[in-house]
PDB file of C-alpha atoms and ligand atoms in Angstrom:
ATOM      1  CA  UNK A   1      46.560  25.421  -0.586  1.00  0.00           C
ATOM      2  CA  UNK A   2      46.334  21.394  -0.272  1.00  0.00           C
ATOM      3  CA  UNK A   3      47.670  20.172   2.779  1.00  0.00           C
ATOM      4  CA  UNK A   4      50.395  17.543   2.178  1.00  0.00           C
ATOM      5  CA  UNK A   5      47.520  15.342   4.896  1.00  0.00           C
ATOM      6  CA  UNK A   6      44.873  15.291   2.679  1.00  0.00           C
ATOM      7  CA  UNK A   7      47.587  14.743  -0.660  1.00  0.00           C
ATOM      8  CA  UNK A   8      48.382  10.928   1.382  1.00  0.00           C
ATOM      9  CA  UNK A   9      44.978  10.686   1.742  1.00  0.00           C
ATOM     10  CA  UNK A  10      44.009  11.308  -1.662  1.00  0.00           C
ATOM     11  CA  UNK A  11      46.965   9.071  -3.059  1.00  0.00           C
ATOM     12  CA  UNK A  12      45.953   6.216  -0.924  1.00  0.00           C
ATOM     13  CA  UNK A  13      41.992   6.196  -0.890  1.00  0.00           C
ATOM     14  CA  UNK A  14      40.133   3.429  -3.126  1.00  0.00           C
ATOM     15  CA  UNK A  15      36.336   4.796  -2.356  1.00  0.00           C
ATOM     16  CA  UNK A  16      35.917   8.396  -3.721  1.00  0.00           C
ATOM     17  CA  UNK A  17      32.348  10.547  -3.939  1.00  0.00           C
ATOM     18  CA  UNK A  18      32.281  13.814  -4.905  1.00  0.00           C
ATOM     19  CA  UNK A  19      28.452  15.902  -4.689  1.00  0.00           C
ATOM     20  CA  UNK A  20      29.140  19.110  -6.794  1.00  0.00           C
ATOM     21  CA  UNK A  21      27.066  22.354  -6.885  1.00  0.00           C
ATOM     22  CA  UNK A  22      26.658  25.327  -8.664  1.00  0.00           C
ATOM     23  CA  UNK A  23      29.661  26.580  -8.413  1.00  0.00           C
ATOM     24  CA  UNK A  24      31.779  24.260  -9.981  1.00  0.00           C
ATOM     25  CA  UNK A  25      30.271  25.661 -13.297  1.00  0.00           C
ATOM     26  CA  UNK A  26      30.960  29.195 -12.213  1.00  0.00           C
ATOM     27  CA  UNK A  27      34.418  29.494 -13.861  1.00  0.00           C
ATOM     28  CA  UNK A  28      32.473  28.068 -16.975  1.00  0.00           C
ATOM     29  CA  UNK A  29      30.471  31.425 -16.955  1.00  0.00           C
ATOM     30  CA  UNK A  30      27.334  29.579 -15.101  1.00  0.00           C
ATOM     31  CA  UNK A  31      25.934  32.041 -12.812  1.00  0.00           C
ATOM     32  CA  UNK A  32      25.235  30.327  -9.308  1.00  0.00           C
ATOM     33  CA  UNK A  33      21.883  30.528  -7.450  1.00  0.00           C
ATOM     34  CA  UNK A  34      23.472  32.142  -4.244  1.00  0.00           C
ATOM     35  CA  UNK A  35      26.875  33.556  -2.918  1.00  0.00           C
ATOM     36  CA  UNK A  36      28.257  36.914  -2.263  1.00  0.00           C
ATOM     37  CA  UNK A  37      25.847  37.349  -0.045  1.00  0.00           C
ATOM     38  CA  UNK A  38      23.121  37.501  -3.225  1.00  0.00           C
ATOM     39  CA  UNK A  39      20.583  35.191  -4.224  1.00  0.00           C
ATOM     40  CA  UNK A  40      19.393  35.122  -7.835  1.00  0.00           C
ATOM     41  CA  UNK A  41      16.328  37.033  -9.162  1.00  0.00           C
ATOM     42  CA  UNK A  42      14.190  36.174 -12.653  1.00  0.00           C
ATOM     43  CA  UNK A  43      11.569  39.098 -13.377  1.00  0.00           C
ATOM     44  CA  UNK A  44      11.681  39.943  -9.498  1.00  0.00           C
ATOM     45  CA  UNK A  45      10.549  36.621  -8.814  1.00  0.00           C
ATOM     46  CA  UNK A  46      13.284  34.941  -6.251  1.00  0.00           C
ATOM     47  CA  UNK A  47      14.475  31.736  -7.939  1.00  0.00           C
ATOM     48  CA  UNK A  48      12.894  29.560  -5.415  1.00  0.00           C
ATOM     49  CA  UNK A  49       9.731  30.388  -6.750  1.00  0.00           C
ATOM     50  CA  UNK A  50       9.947  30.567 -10.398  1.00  0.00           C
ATOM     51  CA  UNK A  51      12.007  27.257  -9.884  1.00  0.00           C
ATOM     52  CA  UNK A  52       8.823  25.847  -8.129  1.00  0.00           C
ATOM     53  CA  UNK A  53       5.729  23.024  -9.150  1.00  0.00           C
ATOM     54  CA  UNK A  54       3.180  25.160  -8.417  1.00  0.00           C
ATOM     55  CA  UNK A  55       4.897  27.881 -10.828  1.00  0.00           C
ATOM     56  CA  UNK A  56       4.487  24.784 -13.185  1.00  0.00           C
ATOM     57  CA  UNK A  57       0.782  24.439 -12.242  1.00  0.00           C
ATOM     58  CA  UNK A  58      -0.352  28.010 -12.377  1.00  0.00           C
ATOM     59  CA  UNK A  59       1.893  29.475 -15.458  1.00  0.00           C
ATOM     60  CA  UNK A  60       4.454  26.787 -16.966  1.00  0.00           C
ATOM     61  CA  UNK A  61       5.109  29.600 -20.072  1.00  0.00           C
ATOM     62  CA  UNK A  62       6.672  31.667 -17.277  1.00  0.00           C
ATOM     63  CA  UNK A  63       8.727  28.776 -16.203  1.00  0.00           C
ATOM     64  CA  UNK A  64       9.452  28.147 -19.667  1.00  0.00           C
ATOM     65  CA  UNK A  65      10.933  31.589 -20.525  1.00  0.00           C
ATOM     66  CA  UNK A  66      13.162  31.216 -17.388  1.00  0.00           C
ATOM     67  CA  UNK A  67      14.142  27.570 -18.352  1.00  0.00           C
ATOM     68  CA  UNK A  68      15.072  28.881 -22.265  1.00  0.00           C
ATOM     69  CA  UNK A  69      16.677  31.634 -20.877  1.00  0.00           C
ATOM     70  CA  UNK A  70      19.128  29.511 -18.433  1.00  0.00           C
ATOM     71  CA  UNK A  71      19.390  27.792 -21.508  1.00  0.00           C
ATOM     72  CA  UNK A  72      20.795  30.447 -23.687  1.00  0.00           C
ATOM     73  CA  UNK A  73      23.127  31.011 -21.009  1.00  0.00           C
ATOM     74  CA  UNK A  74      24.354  27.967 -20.911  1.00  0.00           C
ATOM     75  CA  UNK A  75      24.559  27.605 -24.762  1.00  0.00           C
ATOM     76  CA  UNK A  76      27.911  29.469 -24.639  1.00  0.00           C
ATOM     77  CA  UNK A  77      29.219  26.927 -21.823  1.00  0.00           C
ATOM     78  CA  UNK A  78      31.972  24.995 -21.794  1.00  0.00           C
ATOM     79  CA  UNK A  79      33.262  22.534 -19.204  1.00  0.00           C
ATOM     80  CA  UNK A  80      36.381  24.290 -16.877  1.00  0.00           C
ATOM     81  CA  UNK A  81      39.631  22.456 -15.801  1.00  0.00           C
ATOM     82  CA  UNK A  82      37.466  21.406 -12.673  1.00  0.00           C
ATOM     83  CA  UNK A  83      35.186  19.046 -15.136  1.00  0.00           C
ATOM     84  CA  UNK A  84      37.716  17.872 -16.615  1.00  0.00           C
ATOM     85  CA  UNK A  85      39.943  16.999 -13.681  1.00  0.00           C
ATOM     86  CA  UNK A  86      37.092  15.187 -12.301  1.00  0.00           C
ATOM     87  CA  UNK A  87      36.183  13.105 -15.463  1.00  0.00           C
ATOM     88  CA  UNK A  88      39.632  11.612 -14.937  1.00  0.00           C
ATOM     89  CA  UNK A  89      38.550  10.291 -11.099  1.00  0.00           C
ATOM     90  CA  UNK A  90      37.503   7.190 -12.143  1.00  0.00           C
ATOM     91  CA  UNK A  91      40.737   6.219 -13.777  1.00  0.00           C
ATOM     92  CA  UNK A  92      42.427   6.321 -10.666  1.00  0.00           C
ATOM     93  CA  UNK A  93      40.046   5.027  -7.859  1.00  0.00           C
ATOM     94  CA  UNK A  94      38.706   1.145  -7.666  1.00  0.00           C
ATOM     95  CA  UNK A  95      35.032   3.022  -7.312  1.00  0.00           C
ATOM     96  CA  UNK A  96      34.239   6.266  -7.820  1.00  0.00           C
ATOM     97  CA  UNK A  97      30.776   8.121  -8.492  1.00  0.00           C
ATOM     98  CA  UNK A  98      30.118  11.784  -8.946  1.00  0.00           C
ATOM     99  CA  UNK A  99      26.952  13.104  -7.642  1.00  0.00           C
ATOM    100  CA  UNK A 100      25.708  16.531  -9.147  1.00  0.00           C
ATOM    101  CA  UNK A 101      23.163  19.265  -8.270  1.00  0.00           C
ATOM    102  CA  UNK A 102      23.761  20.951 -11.791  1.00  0.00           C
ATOM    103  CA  UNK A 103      21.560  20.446 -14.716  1.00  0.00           C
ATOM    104  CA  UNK A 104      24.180  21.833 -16.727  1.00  0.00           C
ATOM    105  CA  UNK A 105      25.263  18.726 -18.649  1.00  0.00           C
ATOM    106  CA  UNK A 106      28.522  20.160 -18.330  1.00  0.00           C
ATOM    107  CA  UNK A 107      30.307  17.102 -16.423  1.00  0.00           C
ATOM    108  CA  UNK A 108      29.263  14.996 -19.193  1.00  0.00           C
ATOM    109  CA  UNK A 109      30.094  16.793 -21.784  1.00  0.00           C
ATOM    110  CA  UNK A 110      33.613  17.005 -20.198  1.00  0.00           C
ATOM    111  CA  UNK A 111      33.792  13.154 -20.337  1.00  0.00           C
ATOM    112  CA  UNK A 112      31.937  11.987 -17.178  1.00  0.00           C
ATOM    113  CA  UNK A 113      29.674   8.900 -17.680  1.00  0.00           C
ATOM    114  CA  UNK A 114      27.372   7.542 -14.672  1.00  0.00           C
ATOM    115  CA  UNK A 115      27.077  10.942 -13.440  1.00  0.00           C
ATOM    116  CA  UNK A 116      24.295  10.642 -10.820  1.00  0.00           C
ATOM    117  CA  UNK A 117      21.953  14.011 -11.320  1.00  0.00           C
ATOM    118  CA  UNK A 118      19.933  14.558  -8.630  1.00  0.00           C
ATOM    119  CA  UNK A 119      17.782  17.624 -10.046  1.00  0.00           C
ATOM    120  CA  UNK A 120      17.764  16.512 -13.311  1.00  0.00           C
ATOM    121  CA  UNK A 121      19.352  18.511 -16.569  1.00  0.00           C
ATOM    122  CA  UNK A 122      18.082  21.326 -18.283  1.00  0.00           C
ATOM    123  CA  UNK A 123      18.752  19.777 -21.434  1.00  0.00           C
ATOM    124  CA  UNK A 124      15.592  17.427 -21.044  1.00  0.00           C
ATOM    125  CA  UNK A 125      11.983  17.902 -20.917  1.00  0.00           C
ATOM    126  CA  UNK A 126       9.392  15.712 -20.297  1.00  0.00           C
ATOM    127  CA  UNK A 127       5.353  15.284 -20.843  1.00  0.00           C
ATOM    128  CA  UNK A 128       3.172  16.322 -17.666  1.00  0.00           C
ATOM    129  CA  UNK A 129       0.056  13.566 -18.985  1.00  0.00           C
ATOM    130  CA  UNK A 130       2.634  10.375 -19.872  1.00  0.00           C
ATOM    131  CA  UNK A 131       6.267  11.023 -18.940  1.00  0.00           C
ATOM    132  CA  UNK A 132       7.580  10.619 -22.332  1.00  0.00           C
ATOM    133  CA  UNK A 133      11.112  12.161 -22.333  1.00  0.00           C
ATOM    134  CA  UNK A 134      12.449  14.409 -24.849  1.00  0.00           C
ATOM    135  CA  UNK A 135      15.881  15.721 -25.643  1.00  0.00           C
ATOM    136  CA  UNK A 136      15.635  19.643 -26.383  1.00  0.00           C
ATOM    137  CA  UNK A 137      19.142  20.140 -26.338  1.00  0.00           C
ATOM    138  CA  UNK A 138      19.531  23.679 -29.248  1.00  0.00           C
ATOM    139  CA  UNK A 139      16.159  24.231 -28.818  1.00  0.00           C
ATOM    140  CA  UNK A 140      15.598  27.515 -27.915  1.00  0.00           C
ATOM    141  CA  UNK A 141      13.284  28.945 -27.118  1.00  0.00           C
ATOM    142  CA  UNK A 142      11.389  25.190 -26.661  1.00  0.00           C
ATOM    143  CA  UNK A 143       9.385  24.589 -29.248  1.00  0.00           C
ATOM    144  CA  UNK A 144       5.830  24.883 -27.675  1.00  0.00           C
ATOM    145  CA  UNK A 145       4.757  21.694 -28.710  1.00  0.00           C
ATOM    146  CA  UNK A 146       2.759  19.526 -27.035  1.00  0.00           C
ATOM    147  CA  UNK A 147       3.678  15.710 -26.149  1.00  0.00           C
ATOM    148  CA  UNK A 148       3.264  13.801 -29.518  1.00  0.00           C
ATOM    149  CA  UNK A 149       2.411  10.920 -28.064  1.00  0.00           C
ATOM    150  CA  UNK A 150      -0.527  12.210 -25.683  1.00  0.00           C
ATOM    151  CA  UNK A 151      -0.931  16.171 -26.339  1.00  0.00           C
ATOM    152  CA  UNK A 152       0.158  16.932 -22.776  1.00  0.00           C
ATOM    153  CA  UNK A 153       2.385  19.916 -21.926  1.00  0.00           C
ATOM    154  CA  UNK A 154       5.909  19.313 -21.964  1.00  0.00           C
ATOM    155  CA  UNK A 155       8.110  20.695 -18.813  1.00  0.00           C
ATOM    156  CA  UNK A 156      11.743  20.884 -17.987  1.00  0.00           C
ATOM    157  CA  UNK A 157      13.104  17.575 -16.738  1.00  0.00           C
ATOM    158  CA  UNK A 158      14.176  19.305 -13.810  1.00  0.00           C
ATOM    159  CA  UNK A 159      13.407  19.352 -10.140  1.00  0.00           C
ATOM    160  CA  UNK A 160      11.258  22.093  -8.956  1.00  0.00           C
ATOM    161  CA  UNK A 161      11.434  23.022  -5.190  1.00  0.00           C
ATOM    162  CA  UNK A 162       8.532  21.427  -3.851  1.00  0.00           C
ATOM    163  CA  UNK A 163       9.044  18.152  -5.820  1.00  0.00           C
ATOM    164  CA  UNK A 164      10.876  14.907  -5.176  1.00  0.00           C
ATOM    165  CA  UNK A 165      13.917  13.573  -6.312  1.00  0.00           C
ATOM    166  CA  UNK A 166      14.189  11.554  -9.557  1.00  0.00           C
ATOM    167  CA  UNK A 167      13.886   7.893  -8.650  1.00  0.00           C
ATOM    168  CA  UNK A 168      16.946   5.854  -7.706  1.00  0.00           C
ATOM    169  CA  UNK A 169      19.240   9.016  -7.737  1.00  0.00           C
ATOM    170  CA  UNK A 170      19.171   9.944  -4.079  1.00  0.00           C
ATOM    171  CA  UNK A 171      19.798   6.176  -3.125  1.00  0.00           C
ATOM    172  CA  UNK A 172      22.249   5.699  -5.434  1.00  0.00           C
ATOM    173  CA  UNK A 173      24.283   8.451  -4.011  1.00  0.00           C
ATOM    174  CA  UNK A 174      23.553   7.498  -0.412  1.00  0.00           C
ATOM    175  CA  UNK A 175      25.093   3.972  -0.967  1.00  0.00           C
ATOM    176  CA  UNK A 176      27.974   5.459  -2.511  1.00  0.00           C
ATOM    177  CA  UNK A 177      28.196   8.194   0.283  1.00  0.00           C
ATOM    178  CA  UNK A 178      28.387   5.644   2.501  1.00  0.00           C
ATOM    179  CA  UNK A 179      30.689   3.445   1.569  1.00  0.00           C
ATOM    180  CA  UNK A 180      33.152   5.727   0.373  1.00  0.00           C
ATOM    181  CA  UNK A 181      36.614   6.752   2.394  1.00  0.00           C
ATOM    182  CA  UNK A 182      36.748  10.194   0.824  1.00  0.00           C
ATOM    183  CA  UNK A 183      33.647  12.929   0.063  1.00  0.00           C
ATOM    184  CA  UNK A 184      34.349  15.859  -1.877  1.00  0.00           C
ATOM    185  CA  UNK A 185      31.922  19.109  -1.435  1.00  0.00           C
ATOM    186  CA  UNK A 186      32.542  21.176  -4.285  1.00  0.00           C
ATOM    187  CA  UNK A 187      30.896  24.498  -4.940  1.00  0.00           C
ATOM    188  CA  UNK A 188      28.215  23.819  -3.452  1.00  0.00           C
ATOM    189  CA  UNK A 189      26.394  26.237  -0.554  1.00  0.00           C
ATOM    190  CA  UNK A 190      25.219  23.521   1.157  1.00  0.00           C
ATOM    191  CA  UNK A 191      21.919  24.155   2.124  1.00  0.00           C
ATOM    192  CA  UNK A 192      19.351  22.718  -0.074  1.00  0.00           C
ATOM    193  CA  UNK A 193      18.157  19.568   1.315  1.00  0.00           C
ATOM    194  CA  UNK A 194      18.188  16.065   0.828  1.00  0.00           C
ATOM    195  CA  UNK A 195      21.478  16.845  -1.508  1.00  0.00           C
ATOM    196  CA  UNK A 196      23.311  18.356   1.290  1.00  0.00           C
ATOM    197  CA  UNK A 197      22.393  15.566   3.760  1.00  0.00           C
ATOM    198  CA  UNK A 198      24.921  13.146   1.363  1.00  0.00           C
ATOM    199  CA  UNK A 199      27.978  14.894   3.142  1.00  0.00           C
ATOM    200  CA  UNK A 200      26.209  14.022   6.333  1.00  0.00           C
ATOM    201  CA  UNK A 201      25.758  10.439   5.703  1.00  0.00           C
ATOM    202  CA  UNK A 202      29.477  10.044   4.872  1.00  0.00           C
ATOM    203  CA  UNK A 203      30.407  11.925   7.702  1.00  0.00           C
ATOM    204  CA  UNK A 204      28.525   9.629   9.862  1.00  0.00           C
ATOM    205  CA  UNK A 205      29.913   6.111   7.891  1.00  0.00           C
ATOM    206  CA  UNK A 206      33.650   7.251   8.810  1.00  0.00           C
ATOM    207  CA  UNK A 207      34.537   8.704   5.863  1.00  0.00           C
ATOM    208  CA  UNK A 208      36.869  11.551   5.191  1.00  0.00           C
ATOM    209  CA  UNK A 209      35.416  14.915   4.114  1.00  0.00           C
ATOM    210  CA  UNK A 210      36.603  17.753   2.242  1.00  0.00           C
ATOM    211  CA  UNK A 211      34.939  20.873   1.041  1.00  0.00           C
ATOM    212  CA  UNK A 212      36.163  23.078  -2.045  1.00  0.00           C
ATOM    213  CA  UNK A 213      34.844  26.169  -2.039  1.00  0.00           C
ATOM    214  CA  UNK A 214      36.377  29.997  -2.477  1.00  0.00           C
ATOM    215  CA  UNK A 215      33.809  30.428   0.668  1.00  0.00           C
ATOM    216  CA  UNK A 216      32.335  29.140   4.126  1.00  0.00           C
ATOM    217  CA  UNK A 217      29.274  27.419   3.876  1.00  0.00           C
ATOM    218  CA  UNK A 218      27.479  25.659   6.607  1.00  0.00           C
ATOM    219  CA  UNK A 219      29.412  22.304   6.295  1.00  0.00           C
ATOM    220  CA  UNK A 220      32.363  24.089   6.700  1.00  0.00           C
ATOM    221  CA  UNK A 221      33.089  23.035  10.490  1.00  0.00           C
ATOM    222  CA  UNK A 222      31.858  19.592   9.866  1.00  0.00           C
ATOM    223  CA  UNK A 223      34.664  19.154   7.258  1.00  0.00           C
ATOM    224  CA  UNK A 224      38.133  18.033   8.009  1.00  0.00           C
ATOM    225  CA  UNK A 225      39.546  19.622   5.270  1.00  0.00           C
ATOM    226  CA  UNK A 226      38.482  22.872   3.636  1.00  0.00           C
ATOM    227  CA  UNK A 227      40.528  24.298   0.323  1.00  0.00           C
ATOM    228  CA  UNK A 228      39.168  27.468   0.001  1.00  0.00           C
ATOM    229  CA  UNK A 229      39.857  27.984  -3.520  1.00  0.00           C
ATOM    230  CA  UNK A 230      38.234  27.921  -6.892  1.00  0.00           C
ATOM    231  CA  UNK A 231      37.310  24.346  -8.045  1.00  0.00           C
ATOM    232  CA  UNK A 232      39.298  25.054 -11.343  1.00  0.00           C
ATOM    233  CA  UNK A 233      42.229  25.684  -9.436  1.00  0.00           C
ATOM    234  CA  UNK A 234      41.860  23.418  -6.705  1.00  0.00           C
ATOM    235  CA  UNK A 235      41.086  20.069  -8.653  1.00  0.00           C
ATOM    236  CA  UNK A 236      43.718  19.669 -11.192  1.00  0.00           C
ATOM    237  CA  UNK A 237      45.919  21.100  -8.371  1.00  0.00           C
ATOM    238  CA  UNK A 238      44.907  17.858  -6.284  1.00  0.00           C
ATOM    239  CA  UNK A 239      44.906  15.761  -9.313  1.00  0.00           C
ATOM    240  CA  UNK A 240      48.710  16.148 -10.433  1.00  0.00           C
TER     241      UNK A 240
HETATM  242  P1  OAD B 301      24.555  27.879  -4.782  1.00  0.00           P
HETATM  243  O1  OAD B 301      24.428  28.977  -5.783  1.00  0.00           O
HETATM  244  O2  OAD B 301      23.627  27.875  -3.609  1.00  0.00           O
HETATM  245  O3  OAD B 301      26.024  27.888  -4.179  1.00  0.00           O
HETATM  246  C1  OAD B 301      27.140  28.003  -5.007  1.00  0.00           C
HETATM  247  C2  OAD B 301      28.377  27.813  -4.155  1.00  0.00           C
HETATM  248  O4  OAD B 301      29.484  27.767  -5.020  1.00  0.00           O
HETATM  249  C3  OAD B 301      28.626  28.930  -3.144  1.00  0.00           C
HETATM  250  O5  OAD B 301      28.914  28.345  -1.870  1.00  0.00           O
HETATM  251  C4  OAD B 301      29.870  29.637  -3.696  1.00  0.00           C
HETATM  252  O6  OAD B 301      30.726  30.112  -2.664  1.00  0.00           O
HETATM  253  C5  OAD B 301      30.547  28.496  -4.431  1.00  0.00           C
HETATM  254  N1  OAD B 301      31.437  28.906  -5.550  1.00  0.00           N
HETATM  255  C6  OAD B 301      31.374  30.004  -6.333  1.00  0.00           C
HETATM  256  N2  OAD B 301      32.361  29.995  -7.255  1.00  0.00           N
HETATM  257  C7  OAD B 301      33.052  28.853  -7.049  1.00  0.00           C
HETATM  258  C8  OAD B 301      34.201  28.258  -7.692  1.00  0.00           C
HETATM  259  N3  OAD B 301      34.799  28.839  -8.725  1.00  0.00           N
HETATM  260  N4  OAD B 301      34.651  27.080  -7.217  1.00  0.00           N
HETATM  261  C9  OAD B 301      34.042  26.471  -6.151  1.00  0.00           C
HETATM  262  N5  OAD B 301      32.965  26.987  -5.527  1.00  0.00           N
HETATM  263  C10 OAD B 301      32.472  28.160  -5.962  1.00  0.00           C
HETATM  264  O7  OAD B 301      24.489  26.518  -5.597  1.00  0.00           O
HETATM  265  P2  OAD B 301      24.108  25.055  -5.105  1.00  0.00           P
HETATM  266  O8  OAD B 301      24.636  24.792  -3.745  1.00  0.00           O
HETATM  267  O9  OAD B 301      24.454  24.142  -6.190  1.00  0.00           O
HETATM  268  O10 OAD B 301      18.344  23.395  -7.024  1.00  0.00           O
HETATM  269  O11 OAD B 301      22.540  25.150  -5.004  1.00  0.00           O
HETATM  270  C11 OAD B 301      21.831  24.002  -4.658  1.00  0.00           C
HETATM  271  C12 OAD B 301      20.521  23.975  -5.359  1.00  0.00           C
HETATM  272  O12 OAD B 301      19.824  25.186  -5.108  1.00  0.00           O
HETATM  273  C13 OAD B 301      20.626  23.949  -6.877  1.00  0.00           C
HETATM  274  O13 OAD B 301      20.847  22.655  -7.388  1.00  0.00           O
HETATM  275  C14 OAD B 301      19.297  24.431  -7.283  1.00  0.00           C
HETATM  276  C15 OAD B 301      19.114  25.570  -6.300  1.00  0.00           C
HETATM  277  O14 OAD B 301      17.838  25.753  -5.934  1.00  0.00           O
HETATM  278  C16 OAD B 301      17.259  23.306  -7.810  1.00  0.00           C
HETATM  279  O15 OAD B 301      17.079  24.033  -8.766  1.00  0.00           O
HETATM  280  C17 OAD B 301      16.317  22.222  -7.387  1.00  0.00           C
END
């Protein structure tokens, strides 16, 4: 339900961020990490550790296997209405940036450009020795070659708990997070840091905050508006 409040607001703002999460991909057939009181489990290993750079120290082929599998998951993907709604956003507000946990590639490939990825996207990999990038999108599993520019191992361009984020994308975010009028929270559980800090920020700067999610999360009382329903549902519903 979307109070007829937060519809004026909407209407009316100019500066709109939105930080997504994991479960804005759920109605695309993305499993989440956590929620429902479970957290996700690869080989008995909790997430947080397979997901992890010393995992990628001590046995990247185990990282690898989980990485290919997420990716066969995902290979059957589609954006939802709630990509789509949002890929519109910047049509109707003077700025606008979207901010995304998910490495997915599913905001892009449901027309969002400048999409600000703060852990990276599953879709990439790059060399451990030199950096060089590669695009391994339908790749799978990888192919276990090494980098053919220095023979180092290639890894997910993703980031690992225990790493930092990519360059530029936290600030980027924080400069839009605090400038904007209106922050969106959508899907996301809220609780892996500095990501979950943005809401914070433009909490602090005065702006307007609203959380979709079909459940509480930690930034729930912090919010001024919740809509506690699924971000498929919810977005277009704000968007018409
Ligand atoms: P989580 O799995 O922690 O949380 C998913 C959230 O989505 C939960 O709060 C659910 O209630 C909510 N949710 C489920 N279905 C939904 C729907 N249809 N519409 C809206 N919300 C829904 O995912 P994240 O918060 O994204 O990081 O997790 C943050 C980070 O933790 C991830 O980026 C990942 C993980 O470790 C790294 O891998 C570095």
């Amino acid at each position: 339900m979307i109070s007829e409040k937060l519809r004026e607001i909407f209407e009316r703002a100019q500066r709109v961020c939105v930080l997504t999460g994991a479960g804005i991909s759920a109605e695309s057939g993305v499993p989440t990490f956590r929620g429902g009181g479970q957290s996700a489990v690869w080989k008995g290993m909790p997430f947080d550790e397979i997901s992890s750079a010393r995992m990628v120290r001590e046995n990247l082929p185990e990282v690898w296997e989980w990485f290919d599998y997420r990716r066969g998951v995902l290979k059957d993907c589609a954006p939802n209405p709630a990509h789509y709604a949002l890929a519109g956003w910047p049509d109707r507000f003077a700025e606008f940036t979207l901010v995304t946990q998910n490495i997915d590639g599913l905001h892009a490939a449901a027309g969002s450009r400048a999409v600000v990825e703060l852990h990276g996207n599953i879709h990439r990999a790059y060399c451990n020795v030199c950096g060089k990038r590669f695009d391994i999108r339908g790749k799978i599993p990888h192919s276990p070659d090494d980098c053919d520019e220095c023979a180092g191992k290639l890894r997910p361009d993703v980031v690992l708990f225990g790493e930092m984020l990519p360059a530029g994308a936290f600030e980027r975010a924080g400069r839009s997070a605090r400038s904007c009028e209106l922050f969106f929270v959508v899907g996301t559980s809220a609780l892996v840091y500095p990501a979950a800090g943005l809401a914070e920020i433009a909490k602090r700067s005065g702006a307007v905050l609203v959380e979709v999610n079909p459940e509480a999360t930690p930034m729930t009382d912090f919010c001024d508006f919740t809509i506690r329903e699924k971000a498929g549902l919810a977005l277009p519903a704000l968007t018409i």
